[in-house]
Coordinates of C-alpha atoms in Angstrom, one line a residue:
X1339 CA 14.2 15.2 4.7
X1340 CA 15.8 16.6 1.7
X1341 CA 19.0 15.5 3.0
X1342 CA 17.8 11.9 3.0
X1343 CA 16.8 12.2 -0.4
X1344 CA 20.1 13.0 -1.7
X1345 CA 21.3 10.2 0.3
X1346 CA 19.1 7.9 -1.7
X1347 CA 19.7 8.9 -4.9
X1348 CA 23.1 8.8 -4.4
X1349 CA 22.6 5.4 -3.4
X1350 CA 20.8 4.4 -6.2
X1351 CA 23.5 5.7 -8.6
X1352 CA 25.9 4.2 -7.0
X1353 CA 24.5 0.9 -7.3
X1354 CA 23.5 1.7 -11.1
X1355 CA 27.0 2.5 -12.0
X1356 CA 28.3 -0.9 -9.7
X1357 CA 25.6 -3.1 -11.8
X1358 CA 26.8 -1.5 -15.0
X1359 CA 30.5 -1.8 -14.3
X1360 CA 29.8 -5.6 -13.4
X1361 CA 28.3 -6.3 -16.8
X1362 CA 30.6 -4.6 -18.5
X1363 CA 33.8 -6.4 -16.5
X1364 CA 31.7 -10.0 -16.5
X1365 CA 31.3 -9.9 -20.2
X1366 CA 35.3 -8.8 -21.1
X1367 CA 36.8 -11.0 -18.5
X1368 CA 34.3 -13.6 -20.2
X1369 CA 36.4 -13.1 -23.8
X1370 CA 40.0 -12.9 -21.9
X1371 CA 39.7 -16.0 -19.6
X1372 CA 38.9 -19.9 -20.7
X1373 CA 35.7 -20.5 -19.0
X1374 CA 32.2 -19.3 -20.5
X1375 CA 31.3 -17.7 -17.0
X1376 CA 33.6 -15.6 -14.6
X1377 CA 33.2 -16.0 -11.1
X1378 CA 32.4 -13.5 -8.3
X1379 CA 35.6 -13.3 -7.2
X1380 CA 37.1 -12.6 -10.5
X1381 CA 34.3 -10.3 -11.3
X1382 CA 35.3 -7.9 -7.5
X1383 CA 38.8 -8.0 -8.3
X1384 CA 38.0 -6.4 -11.8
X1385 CA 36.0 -3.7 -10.0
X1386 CA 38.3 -3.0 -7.2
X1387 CA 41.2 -2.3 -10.3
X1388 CA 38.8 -0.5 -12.1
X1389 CA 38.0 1.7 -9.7
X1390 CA 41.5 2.3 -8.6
X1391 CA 42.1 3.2 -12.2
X1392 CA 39.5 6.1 -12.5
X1393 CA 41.1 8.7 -10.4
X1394 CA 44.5 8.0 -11.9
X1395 CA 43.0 8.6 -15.5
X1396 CA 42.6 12.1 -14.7
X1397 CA 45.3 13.0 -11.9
X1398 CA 48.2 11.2 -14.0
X1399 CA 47.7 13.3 -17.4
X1400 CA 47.2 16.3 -15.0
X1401 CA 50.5 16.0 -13.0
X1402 CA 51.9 15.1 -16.3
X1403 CA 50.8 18.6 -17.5
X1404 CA 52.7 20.5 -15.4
X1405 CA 56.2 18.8 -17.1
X1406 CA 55.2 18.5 -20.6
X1407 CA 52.4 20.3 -23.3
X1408 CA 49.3 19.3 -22.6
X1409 CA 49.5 17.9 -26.5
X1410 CA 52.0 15.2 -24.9
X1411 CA 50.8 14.9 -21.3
X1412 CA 47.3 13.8 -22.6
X1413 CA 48.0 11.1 -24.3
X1414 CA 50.8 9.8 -22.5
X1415 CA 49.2 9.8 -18.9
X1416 CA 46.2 8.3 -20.5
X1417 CA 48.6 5.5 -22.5
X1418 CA 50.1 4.8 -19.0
X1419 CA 46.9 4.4 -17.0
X1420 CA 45.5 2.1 -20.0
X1421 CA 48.6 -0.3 -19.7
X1422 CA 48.8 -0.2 -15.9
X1423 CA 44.6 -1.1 -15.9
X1424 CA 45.4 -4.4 -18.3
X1425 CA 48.1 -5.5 -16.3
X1426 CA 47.1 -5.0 -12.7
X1427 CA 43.4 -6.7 -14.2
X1428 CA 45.8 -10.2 -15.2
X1429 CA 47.6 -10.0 -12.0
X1430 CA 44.8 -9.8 -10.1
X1431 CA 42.7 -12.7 -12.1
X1432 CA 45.7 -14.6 -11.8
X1433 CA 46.2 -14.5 -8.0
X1434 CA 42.4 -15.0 -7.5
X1435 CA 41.9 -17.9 -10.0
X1436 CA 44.1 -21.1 -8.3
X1437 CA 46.4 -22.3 -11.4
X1438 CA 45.2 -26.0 -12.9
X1439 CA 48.8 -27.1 -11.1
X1440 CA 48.1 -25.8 -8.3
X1441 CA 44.6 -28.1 -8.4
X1442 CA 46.8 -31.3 -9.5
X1443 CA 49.1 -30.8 -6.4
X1444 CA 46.6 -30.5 -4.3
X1445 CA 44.1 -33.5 -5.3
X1446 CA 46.6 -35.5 -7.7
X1447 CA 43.5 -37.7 -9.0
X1448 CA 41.1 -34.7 -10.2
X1449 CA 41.1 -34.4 -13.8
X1450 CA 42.5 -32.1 -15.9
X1451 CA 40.6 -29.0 -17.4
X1452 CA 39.1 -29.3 -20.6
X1453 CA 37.8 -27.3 -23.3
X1454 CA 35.0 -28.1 -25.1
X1455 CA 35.4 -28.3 -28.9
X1456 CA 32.5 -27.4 -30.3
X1457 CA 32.9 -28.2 -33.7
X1458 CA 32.6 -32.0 -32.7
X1459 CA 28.8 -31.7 -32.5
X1460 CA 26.0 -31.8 -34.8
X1461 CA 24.1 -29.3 -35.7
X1462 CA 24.9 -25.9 -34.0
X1463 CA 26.4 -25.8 -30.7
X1464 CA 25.8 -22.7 -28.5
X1465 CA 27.1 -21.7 -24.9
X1466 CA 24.6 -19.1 -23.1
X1467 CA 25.5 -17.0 -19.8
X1468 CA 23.0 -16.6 -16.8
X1469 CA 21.1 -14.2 -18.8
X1470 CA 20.9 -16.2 -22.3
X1471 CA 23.6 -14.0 -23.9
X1472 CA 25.5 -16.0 -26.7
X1473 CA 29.3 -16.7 -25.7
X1474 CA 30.8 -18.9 -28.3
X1475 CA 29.4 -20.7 -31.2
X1476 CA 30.3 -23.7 -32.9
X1477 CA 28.5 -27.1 -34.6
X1478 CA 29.4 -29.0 -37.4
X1479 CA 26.6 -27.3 -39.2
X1480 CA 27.1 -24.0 -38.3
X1481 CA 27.5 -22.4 -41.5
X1482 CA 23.8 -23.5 -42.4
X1483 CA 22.3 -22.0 -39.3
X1484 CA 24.6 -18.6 -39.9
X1485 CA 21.6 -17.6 -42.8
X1486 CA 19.2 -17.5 -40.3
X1487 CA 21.0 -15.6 -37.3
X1488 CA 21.5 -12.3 -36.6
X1489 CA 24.8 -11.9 -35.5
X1490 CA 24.6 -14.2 -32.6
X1491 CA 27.6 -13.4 -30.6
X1492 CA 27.4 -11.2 -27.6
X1493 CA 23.8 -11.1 -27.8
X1494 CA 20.5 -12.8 -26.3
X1495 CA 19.4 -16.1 -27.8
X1496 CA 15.7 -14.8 -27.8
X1497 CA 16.3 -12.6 -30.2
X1498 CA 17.0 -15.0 -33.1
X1499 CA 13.4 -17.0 -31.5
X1500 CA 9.9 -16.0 -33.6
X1501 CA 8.0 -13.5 -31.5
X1502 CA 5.6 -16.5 -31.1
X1503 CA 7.9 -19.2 -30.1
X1504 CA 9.7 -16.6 -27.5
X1505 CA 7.4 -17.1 -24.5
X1506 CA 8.3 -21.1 -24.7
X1507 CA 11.8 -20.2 -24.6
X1508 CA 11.6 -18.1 -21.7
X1509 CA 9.6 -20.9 -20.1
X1510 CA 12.4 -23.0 -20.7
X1511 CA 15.2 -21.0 -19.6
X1512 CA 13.3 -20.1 -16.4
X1513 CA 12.8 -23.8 -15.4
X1514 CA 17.0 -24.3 -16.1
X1515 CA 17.1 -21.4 -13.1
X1516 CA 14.5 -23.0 -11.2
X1517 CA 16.9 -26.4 -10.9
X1518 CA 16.1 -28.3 -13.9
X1519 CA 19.2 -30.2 -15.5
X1520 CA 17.9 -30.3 -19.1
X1521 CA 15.2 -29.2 -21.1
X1522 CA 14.2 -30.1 -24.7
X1523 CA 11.9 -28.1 -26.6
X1524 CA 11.0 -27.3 -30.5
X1525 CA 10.6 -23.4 -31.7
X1526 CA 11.2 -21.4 -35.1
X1527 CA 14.1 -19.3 -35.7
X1528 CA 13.3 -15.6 -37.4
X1529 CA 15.3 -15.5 -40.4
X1530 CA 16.4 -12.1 -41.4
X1531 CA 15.0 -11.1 -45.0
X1532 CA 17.7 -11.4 -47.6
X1533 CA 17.5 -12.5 -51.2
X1534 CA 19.7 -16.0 -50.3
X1535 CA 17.7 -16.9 -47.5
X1536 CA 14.4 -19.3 -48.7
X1537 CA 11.5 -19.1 -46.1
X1538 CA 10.9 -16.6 -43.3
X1539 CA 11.0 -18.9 -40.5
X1540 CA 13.2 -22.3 -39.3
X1541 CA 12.2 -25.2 -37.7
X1542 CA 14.6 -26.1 -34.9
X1543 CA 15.0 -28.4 -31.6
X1544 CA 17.0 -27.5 -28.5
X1545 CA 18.4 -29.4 -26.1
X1546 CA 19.6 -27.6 -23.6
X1547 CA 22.1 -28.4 -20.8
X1548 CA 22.6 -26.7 -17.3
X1549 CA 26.0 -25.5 -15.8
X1550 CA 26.3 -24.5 -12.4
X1551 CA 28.5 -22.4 -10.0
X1552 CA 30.0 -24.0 -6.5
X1553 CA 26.7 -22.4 -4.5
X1554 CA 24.3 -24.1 -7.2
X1555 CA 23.5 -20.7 -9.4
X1556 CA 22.8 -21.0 -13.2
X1557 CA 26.4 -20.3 -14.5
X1558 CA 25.9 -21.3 -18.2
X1559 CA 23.6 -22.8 -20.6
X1560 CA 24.9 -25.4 -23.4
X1561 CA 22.4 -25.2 -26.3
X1562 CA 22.3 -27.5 -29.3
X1563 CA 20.2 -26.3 -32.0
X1564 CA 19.0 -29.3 -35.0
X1565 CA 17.3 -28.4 -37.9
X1566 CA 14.0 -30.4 -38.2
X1567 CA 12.3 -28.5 -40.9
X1568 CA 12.4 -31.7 -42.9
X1569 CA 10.8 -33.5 -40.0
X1570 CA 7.8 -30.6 -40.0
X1571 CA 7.3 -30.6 -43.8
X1572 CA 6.9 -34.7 -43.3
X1573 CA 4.0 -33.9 -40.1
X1574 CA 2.2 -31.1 -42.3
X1575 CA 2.4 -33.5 -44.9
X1576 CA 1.0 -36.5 -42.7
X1577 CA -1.8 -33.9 -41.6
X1578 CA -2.7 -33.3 -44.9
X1579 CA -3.4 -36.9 -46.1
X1580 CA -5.5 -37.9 -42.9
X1581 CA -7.6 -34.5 -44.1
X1582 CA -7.3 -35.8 -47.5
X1583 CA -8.1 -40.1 -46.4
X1584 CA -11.2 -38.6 -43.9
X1585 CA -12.7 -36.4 -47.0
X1586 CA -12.7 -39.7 -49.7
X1587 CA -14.4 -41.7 -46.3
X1588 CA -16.7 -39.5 -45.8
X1589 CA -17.4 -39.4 -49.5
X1590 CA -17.4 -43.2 -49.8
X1591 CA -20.2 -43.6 -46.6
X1592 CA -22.4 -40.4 -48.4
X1593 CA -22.0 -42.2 -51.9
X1594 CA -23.0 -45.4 -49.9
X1595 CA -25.9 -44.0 -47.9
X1596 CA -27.3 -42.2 -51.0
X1597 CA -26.8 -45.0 -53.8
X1598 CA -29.0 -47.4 -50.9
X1599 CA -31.5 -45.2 -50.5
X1600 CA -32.1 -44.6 -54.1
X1601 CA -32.1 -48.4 -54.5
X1602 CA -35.1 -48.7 -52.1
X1603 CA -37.4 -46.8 -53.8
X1604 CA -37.1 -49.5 -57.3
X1605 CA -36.8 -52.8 -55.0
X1606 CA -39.7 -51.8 -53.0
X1607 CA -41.9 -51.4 -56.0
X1608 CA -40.7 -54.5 -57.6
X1609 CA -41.5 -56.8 -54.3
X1610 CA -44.8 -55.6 -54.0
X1611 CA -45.6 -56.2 -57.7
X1612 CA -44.1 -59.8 -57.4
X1613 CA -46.3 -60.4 -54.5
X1614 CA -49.3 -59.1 -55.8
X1615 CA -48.5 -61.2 -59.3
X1616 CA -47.5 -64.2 -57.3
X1617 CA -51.0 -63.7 -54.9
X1618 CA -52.7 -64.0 -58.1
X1619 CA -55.0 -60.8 -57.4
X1620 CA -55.5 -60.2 -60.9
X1621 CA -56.5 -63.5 -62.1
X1622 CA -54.4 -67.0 -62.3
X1623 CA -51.0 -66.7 -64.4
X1624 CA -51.8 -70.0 -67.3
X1625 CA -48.1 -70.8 -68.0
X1626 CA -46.5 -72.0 -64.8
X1627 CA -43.4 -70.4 -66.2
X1628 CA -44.3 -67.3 -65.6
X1629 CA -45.2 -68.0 -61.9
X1630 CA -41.3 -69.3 -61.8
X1631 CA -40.1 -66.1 -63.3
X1632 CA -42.1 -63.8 -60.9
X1633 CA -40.7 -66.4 -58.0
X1634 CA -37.3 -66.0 -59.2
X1635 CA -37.9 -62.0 -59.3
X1636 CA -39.4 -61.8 -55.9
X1637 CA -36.7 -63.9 -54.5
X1638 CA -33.8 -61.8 -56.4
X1639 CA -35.0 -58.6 -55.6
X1640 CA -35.4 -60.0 -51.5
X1641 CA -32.1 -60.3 -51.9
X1642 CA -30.9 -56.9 -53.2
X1643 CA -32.9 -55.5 -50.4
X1644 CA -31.2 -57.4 -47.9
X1645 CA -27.8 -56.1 -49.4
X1646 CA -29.1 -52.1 -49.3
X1647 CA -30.5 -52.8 -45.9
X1648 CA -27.2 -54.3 -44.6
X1649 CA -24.9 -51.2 -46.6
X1650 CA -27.4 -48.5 -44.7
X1651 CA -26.7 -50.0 -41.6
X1652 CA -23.0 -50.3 -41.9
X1653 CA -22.9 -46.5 -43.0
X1654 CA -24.6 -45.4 -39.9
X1655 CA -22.3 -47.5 -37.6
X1656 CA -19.6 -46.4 -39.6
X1657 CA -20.7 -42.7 -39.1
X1658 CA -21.3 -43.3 -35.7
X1659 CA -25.2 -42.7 -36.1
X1660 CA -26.9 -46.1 -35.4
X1661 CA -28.9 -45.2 -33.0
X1662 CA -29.9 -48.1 -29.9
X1663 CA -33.4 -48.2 -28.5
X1664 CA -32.6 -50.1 -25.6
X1665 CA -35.5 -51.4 -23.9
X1666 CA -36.1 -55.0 -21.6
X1667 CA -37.7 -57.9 -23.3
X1668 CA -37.3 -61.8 -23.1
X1669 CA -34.1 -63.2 -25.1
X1670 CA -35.8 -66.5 -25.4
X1671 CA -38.4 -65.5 -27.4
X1672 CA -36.3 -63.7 -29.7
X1673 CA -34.2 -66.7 -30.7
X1674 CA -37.4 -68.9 -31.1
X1675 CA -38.8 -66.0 -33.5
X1676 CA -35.7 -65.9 -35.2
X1677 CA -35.5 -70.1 -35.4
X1678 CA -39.3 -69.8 -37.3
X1679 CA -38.2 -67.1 -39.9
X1680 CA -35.6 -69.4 -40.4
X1681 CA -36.7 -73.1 -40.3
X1682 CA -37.7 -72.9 -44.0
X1683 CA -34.8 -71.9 -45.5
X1684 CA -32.8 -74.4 -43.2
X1685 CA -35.5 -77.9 -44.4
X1686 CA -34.9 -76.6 -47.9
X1687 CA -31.5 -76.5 -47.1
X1688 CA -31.5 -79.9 -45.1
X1689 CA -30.2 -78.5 -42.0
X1690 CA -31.2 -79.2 -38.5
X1691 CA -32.0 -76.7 -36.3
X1692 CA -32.2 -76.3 -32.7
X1693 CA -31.9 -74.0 -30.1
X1694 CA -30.6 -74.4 -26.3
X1695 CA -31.3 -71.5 -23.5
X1696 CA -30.4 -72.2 -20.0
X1697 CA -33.3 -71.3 -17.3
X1698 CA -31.8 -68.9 -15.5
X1699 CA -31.8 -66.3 -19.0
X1700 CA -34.4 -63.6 -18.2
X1701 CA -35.2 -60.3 -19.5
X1702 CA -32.1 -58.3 -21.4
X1703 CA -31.6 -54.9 -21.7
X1704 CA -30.7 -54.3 -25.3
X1705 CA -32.3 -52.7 -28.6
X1706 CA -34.3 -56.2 -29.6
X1707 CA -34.2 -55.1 -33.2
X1708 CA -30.2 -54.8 -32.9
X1709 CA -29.8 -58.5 -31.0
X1710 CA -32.4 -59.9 -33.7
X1711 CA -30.3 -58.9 -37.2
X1712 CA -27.1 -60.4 -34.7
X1713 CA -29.0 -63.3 -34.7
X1714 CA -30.3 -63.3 -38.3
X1715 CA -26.8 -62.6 -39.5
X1716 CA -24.9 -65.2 -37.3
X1717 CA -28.1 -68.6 -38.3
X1718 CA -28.4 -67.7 -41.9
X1719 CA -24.3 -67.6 -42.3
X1720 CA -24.3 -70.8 -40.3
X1721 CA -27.3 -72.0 -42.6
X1722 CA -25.2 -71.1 -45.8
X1723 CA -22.1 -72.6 -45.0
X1724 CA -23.3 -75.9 -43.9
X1725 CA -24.4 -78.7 -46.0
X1726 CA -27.3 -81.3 -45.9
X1727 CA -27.4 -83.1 -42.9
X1728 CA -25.3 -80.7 -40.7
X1729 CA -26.6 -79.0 -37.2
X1730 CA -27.1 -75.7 -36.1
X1731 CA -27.2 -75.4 -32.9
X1732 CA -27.6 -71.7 -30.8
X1733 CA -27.4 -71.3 -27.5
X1734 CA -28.1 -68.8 -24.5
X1735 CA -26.4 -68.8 -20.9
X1736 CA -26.2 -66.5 -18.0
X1737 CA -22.7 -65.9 -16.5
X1738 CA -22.0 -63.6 -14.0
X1739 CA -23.6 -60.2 -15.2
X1740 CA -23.4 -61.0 -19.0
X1741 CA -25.5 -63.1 -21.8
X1742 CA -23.6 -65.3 -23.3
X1743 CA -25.1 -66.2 -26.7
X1744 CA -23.5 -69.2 -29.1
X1745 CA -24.0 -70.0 -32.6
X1746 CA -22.2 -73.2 -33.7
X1747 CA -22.5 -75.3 -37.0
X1748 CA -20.9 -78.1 -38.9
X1749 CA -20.7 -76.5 -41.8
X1750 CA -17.3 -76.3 -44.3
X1751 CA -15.2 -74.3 -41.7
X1752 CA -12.6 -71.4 -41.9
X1753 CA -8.9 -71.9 -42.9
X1754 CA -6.6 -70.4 -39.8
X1755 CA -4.3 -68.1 -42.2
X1756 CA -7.9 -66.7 -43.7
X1757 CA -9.8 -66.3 -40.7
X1758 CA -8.4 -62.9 -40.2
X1759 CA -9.7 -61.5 -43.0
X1760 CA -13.5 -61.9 -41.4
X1761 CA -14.9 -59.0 -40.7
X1762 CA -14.3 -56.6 -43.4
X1763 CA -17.1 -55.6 -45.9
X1764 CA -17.6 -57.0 -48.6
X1765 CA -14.7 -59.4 -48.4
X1766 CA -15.5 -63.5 -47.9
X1767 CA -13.1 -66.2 -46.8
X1768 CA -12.3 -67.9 -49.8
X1769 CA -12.7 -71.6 -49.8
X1770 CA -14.0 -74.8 -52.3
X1771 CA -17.5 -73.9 -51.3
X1772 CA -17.8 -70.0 -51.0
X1773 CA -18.3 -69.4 -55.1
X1774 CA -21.2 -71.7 -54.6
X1775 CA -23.1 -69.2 -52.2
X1776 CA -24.5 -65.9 -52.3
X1777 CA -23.7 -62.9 -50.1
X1778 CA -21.4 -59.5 -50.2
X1779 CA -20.0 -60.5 -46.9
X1780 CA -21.5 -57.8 -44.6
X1781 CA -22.8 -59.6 -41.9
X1782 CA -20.0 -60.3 -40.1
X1783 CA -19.4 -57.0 -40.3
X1784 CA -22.8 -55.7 -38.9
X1785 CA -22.4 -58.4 -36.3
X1786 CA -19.5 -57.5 -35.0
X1787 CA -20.3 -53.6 -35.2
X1788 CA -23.7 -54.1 -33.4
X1789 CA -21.8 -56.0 -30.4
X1790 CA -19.3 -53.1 -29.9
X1791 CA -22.3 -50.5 -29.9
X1792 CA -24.0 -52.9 -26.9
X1793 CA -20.6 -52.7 -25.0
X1794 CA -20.1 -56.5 -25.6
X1795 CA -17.3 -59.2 -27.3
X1796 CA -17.1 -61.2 -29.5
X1797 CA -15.3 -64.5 -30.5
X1798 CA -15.2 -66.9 -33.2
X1799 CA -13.4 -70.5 -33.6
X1800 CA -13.3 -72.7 -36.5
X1801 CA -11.5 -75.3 -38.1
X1802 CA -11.8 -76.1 -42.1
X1803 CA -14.0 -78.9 -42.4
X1804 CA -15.5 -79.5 -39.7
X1805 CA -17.4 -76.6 -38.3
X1806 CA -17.4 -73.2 -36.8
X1807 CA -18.4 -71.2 -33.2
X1808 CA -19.3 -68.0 -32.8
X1809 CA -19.7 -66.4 -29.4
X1810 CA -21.0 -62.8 -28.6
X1811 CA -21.2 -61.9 -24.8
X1812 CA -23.3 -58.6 -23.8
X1813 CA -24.1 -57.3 -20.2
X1814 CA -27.7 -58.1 -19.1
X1815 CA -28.3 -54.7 -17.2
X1816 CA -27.8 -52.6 -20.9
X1817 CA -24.9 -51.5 -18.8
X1818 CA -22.6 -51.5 -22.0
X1819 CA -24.7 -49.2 -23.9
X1820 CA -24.8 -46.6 -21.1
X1821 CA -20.8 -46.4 -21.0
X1822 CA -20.3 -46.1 -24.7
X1823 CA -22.7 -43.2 -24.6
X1824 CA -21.3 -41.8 -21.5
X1825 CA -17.6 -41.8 -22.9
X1826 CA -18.4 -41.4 -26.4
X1827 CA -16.5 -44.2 -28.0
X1828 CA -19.4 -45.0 -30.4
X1829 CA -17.3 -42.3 -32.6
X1830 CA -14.5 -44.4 -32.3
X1831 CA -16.1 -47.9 -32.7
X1832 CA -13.2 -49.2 -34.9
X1833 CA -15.7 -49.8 -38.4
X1834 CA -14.9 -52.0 -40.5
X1835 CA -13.9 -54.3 -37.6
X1836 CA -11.3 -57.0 -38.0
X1837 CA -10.6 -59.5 -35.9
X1838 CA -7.7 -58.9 -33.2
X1839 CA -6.1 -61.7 -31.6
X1840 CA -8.3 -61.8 -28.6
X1841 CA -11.2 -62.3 -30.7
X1842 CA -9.9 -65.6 -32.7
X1843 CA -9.8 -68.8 -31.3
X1844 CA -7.7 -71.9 -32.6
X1845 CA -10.2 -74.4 -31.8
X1846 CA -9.5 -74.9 -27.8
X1847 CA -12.3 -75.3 -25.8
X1848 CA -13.4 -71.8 -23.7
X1849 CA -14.6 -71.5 -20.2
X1850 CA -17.7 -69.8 -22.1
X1851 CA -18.4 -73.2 -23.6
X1852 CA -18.4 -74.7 -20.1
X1853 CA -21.0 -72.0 -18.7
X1854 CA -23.1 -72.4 -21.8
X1855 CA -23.3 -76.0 -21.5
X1856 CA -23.6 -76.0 -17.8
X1857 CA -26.8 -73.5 -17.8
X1858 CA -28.9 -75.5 -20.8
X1859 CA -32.4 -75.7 -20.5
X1860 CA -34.7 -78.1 -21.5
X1861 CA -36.1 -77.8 -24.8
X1862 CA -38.7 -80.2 -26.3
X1863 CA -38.8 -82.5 -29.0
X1864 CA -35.7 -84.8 -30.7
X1865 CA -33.6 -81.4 -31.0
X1866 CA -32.4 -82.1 -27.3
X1867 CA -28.7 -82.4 -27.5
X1868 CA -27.7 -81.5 -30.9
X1869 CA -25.0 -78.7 -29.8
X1870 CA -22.7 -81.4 -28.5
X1871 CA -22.2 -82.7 -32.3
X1872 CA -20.9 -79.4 -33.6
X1873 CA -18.9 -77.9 -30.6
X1874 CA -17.3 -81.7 -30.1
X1875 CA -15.9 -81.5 -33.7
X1876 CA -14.5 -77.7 -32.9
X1877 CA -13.0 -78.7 -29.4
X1878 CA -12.1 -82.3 -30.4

């Protein structure tokens, strides 16, 4: 038992002191040959001449001994053993390695050997061994990377990596032995601490290349190191103004949300004093002026209510807080509601209008109170923009599993190179009619806002002059709802919306138009037929 224990340490030793000589020979032979790696058979011929050497180191001076001092044996034997090492190492590299003319003879079209000049490459240039250790060193930019190494030669890369990049480098390196080709990655170099170094640490990228042996083992790693510590200052910097652009929106929507609400408070008080003046509770006003004045109030202060109403609700879209109570209820009478609240303003305004729903429109599943401000928004901007003796026509189809609702006028039209521009708050297309008319141009906005929370589209054509169509499709099941609640993408509702390209129409007629027209209903009365004059002069 003991005697196998001997054996095994001696075993063990044995292959310690191979493992250690093999190092030591694969890292000289490295410096005295051209290639980065030596090969095993270079590496055993080493060996065998070192260890034919050992014994002679101390026989030669020995035997030498017995002729001379030991003062001039010593030296001499060990001299001779030296020189006879270095020489019987060439010999036997050169009779193991085959001679670059040799190759030629053999295979008269295989290139030439090459050596790589380093210096012809940006940056630094590095060439690693199988175990990352640093055998030459070159880059047009070398001597800017020298500050932040650590005397890179003849040792392992990983020690010039931050402690916290490291375990991404070994990553790295470990896929290049695992049979990738290349691999890119970006770390931090540790700079040592000295007074002409600025900055502790160095933003870098590698690229790194794979060489290989004949049976497919990692032979060599060539590494190009870039400085991209401008590139990193430009990323923190682009980091720091999306913090900086998020803060001044979120103060913009608080500012917003907080100047409305104190708004409401004085408005609400001066509409109910108007009414009660106007009511004549408190006995008759006897100068009809003053009736006028309190008209004029009431309608003025209507207004500015509308405005607050329409900035709180953009806030909360904005914020991602508008909350839809959807719930199933008839489209039809909806629009008709929405047609009565509006009839006055559109006979002052000597404006037919008329309304068109095909029979097949049931119940949708939608928040009522969302689809009625669409509607609102989309008649009274309709009723604004068109002048006496124009039609207003809205209309209301099924197709497929959507509602596809239509609001067309022949008012004054949108300009092509401004109809881009609708959508944003408080912006208005500008035309010979807009300073005429009142508005911050929000609705749009809220329009097109309240669609995306409902999962819908939308679409709008128009042509200067002659008229304008607006289109909004939403899915009759509330099924659009459901999904932006499920994914989340009411945070990301894009607010304010703009147009994009699918979304503006030239003027052609739409296959939406077709279905719309295709699924009217009857309606009573002289109205019957109107949405032919405005969408005619849009398609025409």
């Amino acid at each position: 038992m003991l005697r196998k224990f001997r054996v095994q340490v001696l075993s063990k030793i044995t292959d310690w002191a191979q493992a250690f000589v093999d190092e030591a020979v694969t890292r000289k032979v490295a410096r005295i040959v051209v290639s980065a790696e030596p090969s095993h058979a270079e590496v055993a011929a080493a060996r065998r001449v070192i260890m034919t050497c050992l014994p002679a180191l101390v026989l030669l001076p020995l035997g030498l001994s017995f002729l001379q001092g030991a003062a001039v044996a010593l030296p001499l034997g060990f001299a001779i053993v030296v020189a006879t090492f270095l020489v019987a190492v060439l010999a036997s590299l050169r009779m193991v390695r085959p001679s670059p003319l040799n190759n030629q003879d053999e295979d008269p079209f295989a290139p030439a050997p090459t050596k790589i000049d380093l210096g012809l490459f940006p940056g630094l240039a590095l060439v690693l061994d199988g175990q990352g250790c640093v055998l030459q060193m070159g880059g047009r930019d070398v001597d800017s990377f020298l500050p932040a190494l650590r005397d890179p030669l003849g040792r392992t890369f990983i020690d010039q990596v931050h402690v916290t990049d490291r375990i991404a480098f070994v990553r790295a390196f470990d896929s290049l032995r695992q049979g990738e080709d290349r691999m890119r990655l970006s770390l931090r170099l540790g700079r040592p601490h000295s007074d002409d170094v600025v900055g502790t640490l160095m933003a870098v990228s590698l690229d790194m290349a794979v060489g290989r042996d004949a049976d497919g083992r990692l032979a060599s790693v060539f590494v190009q190191v870039l400085d991209c510590t401008h590139e990193q200052d430009m990323a923190e910097q682009l980091v720091r103004l999306e913090a900086d652009l998020q803060n001044a929106h979120e103060m913009k929507s608080r500012f917003l949300a907080a100047a409305s609400h104190e708004l409401r408070t004085p408005l609400n008080a001066i509409l109910g004093f108007s009414d009660i003046l106007m009511g004549d509770y408190f006995g008759r006003m006897e100068d009809e002026r003053h009736r006028e004045y309190v008209r004029l109030i009431r309608q003025s202060g209507g207004h500015l209510l509308s405005v607050v109403n329409s900035m709180l609700d953009m806030c909360r879209i904005e914020a991602g807080r508008y909350e839809l109570l959807v719930e199933p209820f008839t489209l039809s009478e909806t629009i008709y509601d929405c047609e009565k609240m509006l009839a006055l303003q559109a006979r002052e305004k000597g404006v037919r209008l008329t309304s068109r729903i095909g029979r097949n429109v049931g119940e949708l599943h939608a928040d009522p109170r969302a689809v009625r401000q669409i509607l609102i928004n989309l008649v009274g901007n309709a009723i604004k923009f068109t002048e006496a003796g124009g039609v207003i026509t809205v209309d209301a189809a099924r197709s497929d599993q959507n509602l596809l609702i239509s609001v067309s006028d022949t008012g004054i039209g949108i300009e092509q190179d401004k109809i881009r521009t609708l959508g944003e708050p408080f912006v208005q297309v500008q035309s010979d009619y807009n300073r005429q008319y009142d508005g911050v141009g929000l609705g749009l906005s809220l329009v097109k806002g309240l669609v995306a929370l409902h999962g819908g589209e939308f679409k709008i054509s128009s042509r200067h002059g002659e008229g304008t169509v607006v289109e909004i499709s939403l899915p009759m099941d509330g099924s659009g709802v459901s999904r932006i609640e499920a994914t989340g993408e009411s945070q990301h509702i894009e607010f304010p919306p703009r147009l994009q390209a699918s979304m503006v129409n030239t003027g052609q007629t739409t296959g939406n138009d077709s279905a719309l027209g295709a699924q009217e209903g009857p309606r009573k009365g002289p109205q019957e037929g109107l949405n032919g004059d405005a969408k005619a002069k849009i398609a025409g």
